[in-house]
Amino acid sequence: MADDILLQFSILIPALIAGLLVLSTHVPLGIEVLQRGIVFLDLAIAQVAAFGLVLAYWIGLDSDTKSVYLLSQIIAITAAIIGASFLYQFRRFSAQIQEALIGIVFILAATGSVLVLSTDPHGAERIKNLLVGQILWAEQSTLIFTSIIYVPILIAWLKFKDRLGEYGFYPLFAITVTLSTQLVGVYLVFASLIVPALACRQSRSPLTAAYLTGVLGYILGLILSSLWDLPAGPMIAWSLVAASLTYYLLFHE
């Protein structure tokens, strides 16, 4: 019994650390996305980043060596930044037109991944992993690499948000979403960005409230997925919604 508990903790603790890393950047960026009224921007960029990873795999960058791993990250981040820069050009249009164009980019990136992996015997599994994520199998090296990138991004955003402006927002957002997509998957990236920020947007301290709500959602989701033997990513997404809805109903002003 004790061995089983220790095994569960050895899996859940790294997963929780991965979730906290994602929340650290996604909560403030999610608040910004809601303020800009471009809700599906993050979903599109996450899908473009996933497409970049698929391309990296397709050209043979599927090794665990550090050099190959870094090269695949560069390809994915480059794809996301190019996609974000392209989406940046949509700002001249109304919010409704922006959302429609962002949706088109999402569809192209999503179907592009399907086309590239259509002849791969493990293609369906790879697409599933990119969408749902593998948070329970977060490796220490990946967490360290993500932390090294996230810390300066978070500092830059919290301290120099006004100086960065719109043009600075998109590249930072692209890099952040690219890394988080590999940790938790496209769906949980979207949930982490939007759900806590939406529930707490009218709070006296929306950033703090969204952080706390997000942490509660991740903890609850990981515990329930372990107890009920359910996929962690989808369970966390549902728990984020439950925690955020509870906060909204109890503390909505």
PDB file of C-alpha atoms in Angstrom:
ATOM      1  CA  MET A   1       0.000   0.000   0.000  1.00  0.00           C
ATOM      2  CA  ALA A   2       2.785   2.397   0.979  1.00  0.00           C
ATOM      3  CA  ASP A   3       4.660   1.596  -2.229  1.00  0.00           C
ATOM      4  CA  ASP A   4       1.552   2.366  -4.286  1.00  0.00           C
ATOM      5  CA  ILE A   5       1.134   5.731  -2.562  1.00  0.00           C
ATOM      6  CA  LEU A   6       4.781   6.620  -3.153  1.00  0.00           C
ATOM      7  CA  LEU A   7       4.435   5.628  -6.794  1.00  0.00           C
ATOM      8  CA  GLN A   8       1.389   7.857  -7.178  1.00  0.00           C
ATOM      9  CA  PHE A   9       3.236  10.796  -5.621  1.00  0.00           C
ATOM     10  CA  SER A  10       6.270  10.218  -7.828  1.00  0.00           C
ATOM     11  CA  ILE A  11       3.974  10.631 -10.844  1.00  0.00           C
ATOM     12  CA  LEU A  12       1.612  13.329  -9.565  1.00  0.00           C
ATOM     13  CA  ILE A  13       4.206  15.738  -8.139  1.00  0.00           C
ATOM     14  CA  PRO A  14       6.055  16.307 -11.459  1.00  0.00           C
ATOM     15  CA  ALA A  15       2.663  16.598 -13.165  1.00  0.00           C
ATOM     16  CA  LEU A  16       1.587  19.239 -10.649  1.00  0.00           C
ATOM     17  CA  ILE A  17       4.858  21.121 -11.161  1.00  0.00           C
ATOM     18  CA  ALA A  18       4.185  21.072 -14.904  1.00  0.00           C
ATOM     19  CA  GLY A  19       0.703  22.454 -14.259  1.00  0.00           C
ATOM     20  CA  LEU A  20       2.042  25.216 -12.013  1.00  0.00           C
ATOM     21  CA  LEU A  21       4.575  26.174 -14.673  1.00  0.00           C
ATOM     22  CA  VAL A  22       1.830  26.430 -17.269  1.00  0.00           C
ATOM     23  CA  LEU A  23      -0.393  28.484 -14.958  1.00  0.00           C
ATOM     24  CA  SER A  24       2.456  30.842 -14.049  1.00  0.00           C
ATOM     25  CA  THR A  25       2.461  32.303 -17.554  1.00  0.00           C
ATOM     26  CA  HIS A  26      -0.947  31.378 -18.899  1.00  0.00           C
ATOM     27  CA  VAL A  27      -3.019  33.129 -16.242  1.00  0.00           C
ATOM     28  CA  PRO A  28      -1.665  36.653 -16.929  1.00  0.00           C
ATOM     29  CA  LEU A  29      -1.563  36.020 -20.672  1.00  0.00           C
ATOM     30  CA  GLY A  30      -5.105  34.653 -20.550  1.00  0.00           C
ATOM     31  CA  ILE A  31      -6.304  37.832 -18.859  1.00  0.00           C
ATOM     32  CA  GLU A  32      -4.688  39.813 -21.670  1.00  0.00           C
ATOM     33  CA  VAL A  33      -6.302  37.613 -24.335  1.00  0.00           C
ATOM     34  CA  LEU A  34      -9.746  38.232 -22.840  1.00  0.00           C
ATOM     35  CA  GLN A  35      -9.111  41.971 -22.697  1.00  0.00           C
ATOM     36  CA  ARG A  36      -8.122  41.967 -26.364  1.00  0.00           C
ATOM     37  CA  GLY A  37     -11.207  39.949 -27.302  1.00  0.00           C
ATOM     38  CA  ILE A  38      -9.256  37.347 -29.282  1.00  0.00           C
ATOM     39  CA  VAL A  39     -10.175  34.259 -27.307  1.00  0.00           C
ATOM     40  CA  PHE A  40      -9.266  31.659 -29.912  1.00  0.00           C
ATOM     41  CA  LEU A  41      -5.834  33.153 -30.596  1.00  0.00           C
ATOM     42  CA  ASP A  42      -4.217  30.823 -28.064  1.00  0.00           C
ATOM     43  CA  LEU A  43      -5.913  27.766 -29.530  1.00  0.00           C
ATOM     44  CA  ALA A  44      -4.703  28.659 -33.025  1.00  0.00           C
ATOM     45  CA  ILE A  45      -1.120  29.322 -31.912  1.00  0.00           C
ATOM     46  CA  ALA A  46      -1.082  26.114 -29.868  1.00  0.00           C
ATOM     47  CA  GLN A  47      -2.203  24.194 -32.939  1.00  0.00           C
ATOM     48  CA  VAL A  48       0.427  25.913 -35.096  1.00  0.00           C
ATOM     49  CA  ALA A  49       3.063  24.974 -32.501  1.00  0.00           C
ATOM     50  CA  ALA A  50       1.809  21.395 -32.587  1.00  0.00           C
ATOM     51  CA  PHE A  51       2.086  21.471 -36.377  1.00  0.00           C
ATOM     52  CA  GLY A  52       5.685  22.620 -35.999  1.00  0.00           C
ATOM     53  CA  LEU A  53       6.402  19.650 -33.732  1.00  0.00           C
ATOM     54  CA  VAL A  54       4.776  17.324 -36.255  1.00  0.00           C
ATOM     55  CA  LEU A  55       7.011  18.745 -38.992  1.00  0.00           C
ATOM     56  CA  ALA A  56      10.067  18.271 -36.772  1.00  0.00           C
ATOM     57  CA  TYR A  57       9.110  14.633 -36.266  1.00  0.00           C
ATOM     58  CA  TRP A  58       8.364  14.200 -39.972  1.00  0.00           C
ATOM     59  CA  ILE A  59      11.848  15.297 -41.019  1.00  0.00           C
ATOM     60  CA  GLY A  60      13.387  12.864 -38.569  1.00  0.00           C
ATOM     61  CA  LEU A  61      13.882  14.884 -35.373  1.00  0.00           C
ATOM     62  CA  ASP A  62      12.524  12.206 -33.061  1.00  0.00           C
ATOM     63  CA  SER A  63      15.516  11.415 -30.897  1.00  0.00           C
ATOM     64  CA  ASP A  64      16.033  11.937 -27.170  1.00  0.00           C
ATOM     65  CA  THR A  65      19.465  13.517 -27.641  1.00  0.00           C
ATOM     66  CA  LYS A  66      19.812  17.094 -26.412  1.00  0.00           C
ATOM     67  CA  SER A  67      20.856  18.527 -29.764  1.00  0.00           C
ATOM     68  CA  VAL A  68      17.913  16.978 -31.611  1.00  0.00           C
ATOM     69  CA  TYR A  69      15.519  18.007 -28.830  1.00  0.00           C
ATOM     70  CA  LEU A  70      16.703  21.614 -28.993  1.00  0.00           C
ATOM     71  CA  LEU A  71      16.440  21.634 -32.782  1.00  0.00           C
ATOM     72  CA  SER A  72      12.865  20.346 -32.630  1.00  0.00           C
ATOM     73  CA  GLN A  73      12.050  23.077 -30.094  1.00  0.00           C
ATOM     74  CA  ILE A  74      13.528  25.709 -32.379  1.00  0.00           C
ATOM     75  CA  ILE A  75      11.409  24.465 -35.285  1.00  0.00           C
ATOM     76  CA  ALA A  76       8.229  24.416 -33.195  1.00  0.00           C
ATOM     77  CA  ILE A  77       8.868  27.848 -31.671  1.00  0.00           C
ATOM     78  CA  THR A  78       9.755  29.304 -35.071  1.00  0.00           C
ATOM     79  CA  ALA A  79       6.525  27.939 -36.542  1.00  0.00           C
ATOM     80  CA  ALA A  80       4.548  29.421 -33.653  1.00  0.00           C
ATOM     81  CA  ILE A  81       6.230  32.831 -33.931  1.00  0.00           C
ATOM     82  CA  ILE A  82       5.636  32.922 -37.691  1.00  0.00           C
ATOM     83  CA  GLY A  83       2.017  31.983 -37.086  1.00  0.00           C
ATOM     84  CA  ALA A  84       1.689  34.593 -34.337  1.00  0.00           C
ATOM     85  CA  SER A  85       3.243  37.271 -36.554  1.00  0.00           C
ATOM     86  CA  PHE A  86       0.785  36.328 -39.273  1.00  0.00           C
ATOM     87  CA  LEU A  87      -2.095  36.562 -36.803  1.00  0.00           C
ATOM     88  CA  TYR A  88      -0.759  39.932 -35.657  1.00  0.00           C
ATOM     89  CA  GLN A  89      -1.610  41.299 -39.086  1.00  0.00           C
ATOM     90  CA  PHE A  90      -5.270  40.507 -38.410  1.00  0.00           C
ATOM     91  CA  ARG A  91      -5.464  43.249 -35.763  1.00  0.00           C
ATOM     92  CA  ARG A  92      -6.564  45.751 -38.421  1.00  0.00           C
ATOM     93  CA  PHE A  93      -9.869  43.890 -38.745  1.00  0.00           C
ATOM     94  CA  SER A  94     -12.832  43.906 -36.387  1.00  0.00           C
ATOM     95  CA  ALA A  95     -12.948  41.370 -33.549  1.00  0.00           C
ATOM     96  CA  GLN A  96     -15.507  39.246 -35.396  1.00  0.00           C
ATOM     97  CA  ILE A  97     -13.366  39.050 -38.542  1.00  0.00           C
ATOM     98  CA  GLN A  98     -10.257  38.350 -36.459  1.00  0.00           C
ATOM     99  CA  GLU A  99     -11.941  35.382 -34.795  1.00  0.00           C
ATOM    100  CA  ALA A 100     -13.007  33.980 -38.172  1.00  0.00           C
ATOM    101  CA  LEU A 101      -9.498  34.316 -39.627  1.00  0.00           C
ATOM    102  CA  ILE A 102      -7.957  32.805 -36.495  1.00  0.00           C
ATOM    103  CA  GLY A 103     -10.340  29.879 -36.903  1.00  0.00           C
ATOM    104  CA  ILE A 104      -9.119  29.360 -40.460  1.00  0.00           C
ATOM    105  CA  VAL A 105      -5.493  29.286 -39.286  1.00  0.00           C
ATOM    106  CA  PHE A 106      -6.455  26.753 -36.626  1.00  0.00           C
ATOM    107  CA  ILE A 107      -8.138  24.502 -39.183  1.00  0.00           C
ATOM    108  CA  LEU A 108      -5.152  24.674 -41.558  1.00  0.00           C
ATOM    109  CA  ALA A 109      -2.682  23.802 -38.780  1.00  0.00           C
ATOM    110  CA  ALA A 110      -4.872  21.001 -37.423  1.00  0.00           C
ATOM    111  CA  THR A 111      -5.537  19.396 -40.791  1.00  0.00           C
ATOM    112  CA  GLY A 112      -1.909  19.933 -41.789  1.00  0.00           C
ATOM    113  CA  SER A 113      -0.853  17.752 -38.856  1.00  0.00           C
ATOM    114  CA  VAL A 114      -3.306  15.067 -39.947  1.00  0.00           C
ATOM    115  CA  LEU A 115      -2.018  15.157 -43.527  1.00  0.00           C
ATOM    116  CA  VAL A 116       1.641  14.965 -42.523  1.00  0.00           C
ATOM    117  CA  LEU A 117       1.027  12.029 -40.165  1.00  0.00           C
ATOM    118  CA  SER A 118      -1.512  10.249 -42.369  1.00  0.00           C
ATOM    119  CA  THR A 119       0.974   7.579 -43.453  1.00  0.00           C
ATOM    120  CA  ASP A 120       2.614   7.184 -40.041  1.00  0.00           C
ATOM    121  CA  PRO A 121       1.515   4.021 -38.178  1.00  0.00           C
ATOM    122  CA  HIS A 122       1.747   5.958 -34.904  1.00  0.00           C
ATOM    123  CA  GLY A 123       0.234   9.140 -36.318  1.00  0.00           C
ATOM    124  CA  ALA A 124      -3.090   8.892 -34.484  1.00  0.00           C
ATOM    125  CA  GLU A 125      -1.324   8.404 -31.161  1.00  0.00           C
ATOM    126  CA  ARG A 126       0.970  11.372 -31.762  1.00  0.00           C
ATOM    127  CA  ILE A 127      -1.931  13.647 -32.637  1.00  0.00           C
ATOM    128  CA  LYS A 128      -3.789  12.497 -29.529  1.00  0.00           C
ATOM    129  CA  ASN A 129      -0.746  13.245 -27.358  1.00  0.00           C
ATOM    130  CA  LEU A 130      -0.465  16.745 -28.811  1.00  0.00           C
ATOM    131  CA  LEU A 131      -4.150  17.448 -28.193  1.00  0.00           C
ATOM    132  CA  VAL A 132      -4.710  15.762 -24.825  1.00  0.00           C
ATOM    133  CA  GLY A 133      -1.153  15.974 -23.535  1.00  0.00           C
ATOM    134  CA  GLN A 134       0.972  13.676 -21.394  1.00  0.00           C
ATOM    135  CA  ILE A 135       1.202  15.679 -18.208  1.00  0.00           C
ATOM    136  CA  LEU A 136       1.645  12.557 -16.059  1.00  0.00           C
ATOM    137  CA  TRP A 137       4.876  11.765 -17.889  1.00  0.00           C
ATOM    138  CA  ALA A 138       6.510  15.170 -17.559  1.00  0.00           C
ATOM    139  CA  GLU A 139      10.269  14.651 -17.375  1.00  0.00           C
ATOM    140  CA  GLN A 140      12.580  16.587 -15.089  1.00  0.00           C
ATOM    141  CA  SER A 141      14.739  17.808 -17.966  1.00  0.00           C
ATOM    142  CA  THR A 142      11.668  19.160 -19.777  1.00  0.00           C
ATOM    143  CA  LEU A 143      10.468  20.936 -16.627  1.00  0.00           C
ATOM    144  CA  ILE A 144      13.881  22.538 -16.121  1.00  0.00           C
ATOM    145  CA  PHE A 145      14.097  23.652 -19.756  1.00  0.00           C
ATOM    146  CA  THR A 146      10.582  25.101 -19.600  1.00  0.00           C
ATOM    147  CA  SER A 147      11.352  26.925 -16.341  1.00  0.00           C
ATOM    148  CA  ILE A 148      14.458  28.505 -17.840  1.00  0.00           C
ATOM    149  CA  ILE A 149      12.352  29.928 -20.681  1.00  0.00           C
ATOM    150  CA  TYR A 150       9.269  30.803 -18.629  1.00  0.00           C
ATOM    151  CA  VAL A 151      10.990  32.849 -15.909  1.00  0.00           C
ATOM    152  CA  PRO A 152      12.290  35.660 -18.170  1.00  0.00           C
ATOM    153  CA  ILE A 153       9.027  35.637 -20.152  1.00  0.00           C
ATOM    154  CA  LEU A 154       6.972  36.049 -16.977  1.00  0.00           C
ATOM    155  CA  ILE A 155       9.241  38.802 -15.673  1.00  0.00           C
ATOM    156  CA  ALA A 156       9.175  40.601 -19.018  1.00  0.00           C
ATOM    157  CA  TRP A 157       5.395  40.471 -19.167  1.00  0.00           C
ATOM    158  CA  LEU A 158       4.693  41.491 -15.566  1.00  0.00           C
ATOM    159  CA  LYS A 159       7.322  44.242 -15.465  1.00  0.00           C
ATOM    160  CA  PHE A 160       7.373  45.596 -19.020  1.00  0.00           C
ATOM    161  CA  LYS A 161       3.891  44.842 -20.319  1.00  0.00           C
ATOM    162  CA  ASP A 162       3.195  48.412 -21.417  1.00  0.00           C
ATOM    163  CA  ARG A 163       6.552  48.763 -23.177  1.00  0.00           C
ATOM    164  CA  LEU A 164       6.167  45.495 -25.049  1.00  0.00           C
ATOM    165  CA  GLY A 165       2.903  46.558 -26.633  1.00  0.00           C
ATOM    166  CA  GLU A 166       1.025  44.453 -29.151  1.00  0.00           C
ATOM    167  CA  TYR A 167       4.034  43.453 -31.217  1.00  0.00           C
ATOM    168  CA  GLY A 168       5.881  42.176 -28.144  1.00  0.00           C
ATOM    169  CA  PHE A 169       2.857  40.265 -26.892  1.00  0.00           C
ATOM    170  CA  TYR A 170       2.542  37.916 -29.858  1.00  0.00           C
ATOM    171  CA  PRO A 171       6.103  36.430 -29.864  1.00  0.00           C
ATOM    172  CA  LEU A 172       6.086  35.951 -26.079  1.00  0.00           C
ATOM    173  CA  PHE A 173       2.698  34.329 -26.335  1.00  0.00           C
ATOM    174  CA  ALA A 174       3.880  32.045 -29.144  1.00  0.00           C
ATOM    175  CA  ILE A 175       6.957  30.838 -27.249  1.00  0.00           C
ATOM    176  CA  THR A 176       4.956  30.226 -24.081  1.00  0.00           C
ATOM    177  CA  VAL A 177       2.194  28.296 -25.805  1.00  0.00           C
ATOM    178  CA  THR A 178       4.690  26.206 -27.785  1.00  0.00           C
ATOM    179  CA  LEU A 179       6.343  24.906 -24.627  1.00  0.00           C
ATOM    180  CA  SER A 180       3.103  24.396 -22.720  1.00  0.00           C
ATOM    181  CA  THR A 181       1.527  22.478 -25.597  1.00  0.00           C
ATOM    182  CA  GLN A 182       4.236  19.854 -25.220  1.00  0.00           C
ATOM    183  CA  LEU A 183       3.682  19.655 -21.472  1.00  0.00           C
ATOM    184  CA  VAL A 184      -0.106  19.524 -21.230  1.00  0.00           C
ATOM    185  CA  GLY A 185      -1.551  19.436 -24.761  1.00  0.00           C
ATOM    186  CA  VAL A 186      -3.579  21.857 -26.870  1.00  0.00           C
ATOM    187  CA  TYR A 187      -6.863  21.433 -25.003  1.00  0.00           C
ATOM    188  CA  LEU A 188      -5.415  22.047 -21.550  1.00  0.00           C
ATOM    189  CA  VAL A 189      -3.437  25.027 -22.831  1.00  0.00           C
ATOM    190  CA  PHE A 190      -6.705  26.625 -23.906  1.00  0.00           C
ATOM    191  CA  ALA A 191      -8.433  25.742 -20.625  1.00  0.00           C
ATOM    192  CA  SER A 192      -5.536  27.086 -18.535  1.00  0.00           C
ATOM    193  CA  LEU A 193      -5.514  30.377 -20.415  1.00  0.00           C
ATOM    194  CA  ILE A 194      -9.213  31.112 -20.612  1.00  0.00           C
ATOM    195  CA  VAL A 195     -11.172  29.370 -17.850  1.00  0.00           C
ATOM    196  CA  PRO A 196      -9.617  30.869 -14.660  1.00  0.00           C
ATOM    197  CA  ALA A 197      -9.201  34.291 -16.288  1.00  0.00           C
ATOM    198  CA  LEU A 198     -12.839  34.359 -17.386  1.00  0.00           C
ATOM    199  CA  ALA A 199     -14.223  33.347 -13.987  1.00  0.00           C
ATOM    200  CA  CYS A 200     -12.112  35.886 -12.086  1.00  0.00           C
ATOM    201  CA  ARG A 201     -12.077  38.825 -14.494  1.00  0.00           C
ATOM    202  CA  GLN A 202     -14.378  40.957 -12.290  1.00  0.00           C
ATOM    203  CA  SER A 203     -12.606  40.086  -9.057  1.00  0.00           C
ATOM    204  CA  ARG A 204     -10.871  42.800  -7.037  1.00  0.00           C
ATOM    205  CA  SER A 205      -7.618  40.965  -7.676  1.00  0.00           C
ATOM    206  CA  PRO A 206      -8.218  38.954 -10.857  1.00  0.00           C
ATOM    207  CA  LEU A 207      -4.627  37.765 -11.227  1.00  0.00           C
ATOM    208  CA  THR A 208      -4.423  36.322  -7.708  1.00  0.00           C
ATOM    209  CA  ALA A 209      -7.910  34.832  -7.880  1.00  0.00           C
ATOM    210  CA  ALA A 210      -7.221  33.225 -11.256  1.00  0.00           C
ATOM    211  CA  TYR A 211      -3.938  31.764 -10.004  1.00  0.00           C
ATOM    212  CA  LEU A 212      -5.615  30.218  -6.951  1.00  0.00           C
ATOM    213  CA  THR A 213      -8.525  28.892  -8.995  1.00  0.00           C
ATOM    214  CA  GLY A 214      -6.174  27.390 -11.554  1.00  0.00           C
ATOM    215  CA  VAL A 215      -4.020  25.691  -8.915  1.00  0.00           C
ATOM    216  CA  LEU A 216      -7.122  24.224  -7.272  1.00  0.00           C
ATOM    217  CA  GLY A 217      -8.329  22.936 -10.640  1.00  0.00           C
ATOM    218  CA  TYR A 218      -5.027  21.218 -11.387  1.00  0.00           C
ATOM    219  CA  ILE A 219      -4.770  19.631  -7.937  1.00  0.00           C
ATOM    220  CA  LEU A 220      -8.364  18.418  -8.045  1.00  0.00           C
ATOM    221  CA  GLY A 221      -7.992  17.102 -11.590  1.00  0.00           C
ATOM    222  CA  LEU A 222      -4.815  15.167 -10.829  1.00  0.00           C
ATOM    223  CA  ILE A 223      -6.306  13.622  -7.690  1.00  0.00           C
ATOM    224  CA  LEU A 224      -9.535  12.601  -9.421  1.00  0.00           C
ATOM    225  CA  SER A 225      -7.722  11.203 -12.445  1.00  0.00           C
ATOM    226  CA  SER A 226      -5.604   9.086 -10.108  1.00  0.00           C
ATOM    227  CA  LEU A 227      -8.549   7.880  -8.013  1.00  0.00           C
ATOM    228  CA  TRP A 228     -10.804   7.098 -10.975  1.00  0.00           C
ATOM    229  CA  ASP A 229      -8.062   6.012 -13.393  1.00  0.00           C
ATOM    230  CA  LEU A 230      -9.077   8.591 -15.996  1.00  0.00           C
ATOM    231  CA  PRO A 231      -6.914  10.584 -18.456  1.00  0.00           C
ATOM    232  CA  ALA A 232      -5.298  13.426 -16.527  1.00  0.00           C
ATOM    233  CA  GLY A 233      -5.539  16.158 -19.177  1.00  0.00           C
ATOM    234  CA  PRO A 234      -9.304  15.978 -19.783  1.00  0.00           C
ATOM    235  CA  MET A 235      -9.962  15.522 -16.049  1.00  0.00           C
ATOM    236  CA  ILE A 236      -7.947  18.643 -15.238  1.00  0.00           C
ATOM    237  CA  ALA A 237      -9.839  20.601 -17.892  1.00  0.00           C
ATOM    238  CA  TRP A 238     -13.157  19.627 -16.307  1.00  0.00           C
ATOM    239  CA  SER A 239     -11.804  20.388 -12.833  1.00  0.00           C
ATOM    240  CA  LEU A 240     -10.634  23.820 -13.965  1.00  0.00           C
ATOM    241  CA  VAL A 241     -14.155  24.575 -15.152  1.00  0.00           C
ATOM    242  CA  ALA A 242     -15.650  23.240 -11.904  1.00  0.00           C
ATOM    243  CA  ALA A 243     -13.259  25.242  -9.713  1.00  0.00           C
ATOM    244  CA  SER A 244     -13.740  28.402 -11.766  1.00  0.00           C
ATOM    245  CA  LEU A 245     -17.527  28.068 -11.807  1.00  0.00           C
ATOM    246  CA  THR A 246     -17.531  27.541  -8.036  1.00  0.00           C
ATOM    247  CA  TYR A 247     -15.423  30.659  -7.543  1.00  0.00           C
ATOM    248  CA  TYR A 248     -17.707  32.685  -9.803  1.00  0.00           C
ATOM    249  CA  LEU A 249     -20.861  31.567  -7.999  1.00  0.00           C
ATOM    250  CA  LEU A 250     -19.403  32.190  -4.537  1.00  0.00           C
ATOM    251  CA  PHE A 251     -17.468  35.404  -5.065  1.00  0.00           C
ATOM    252  CA  HIS A 252     -18.985  37.091  -8.109  1.00  0.00           C
ATOM    253  CA  GLU A 253     -19.440  40.781  -7.345  1.00  0.00           C
TER     254      GLU A 253
END
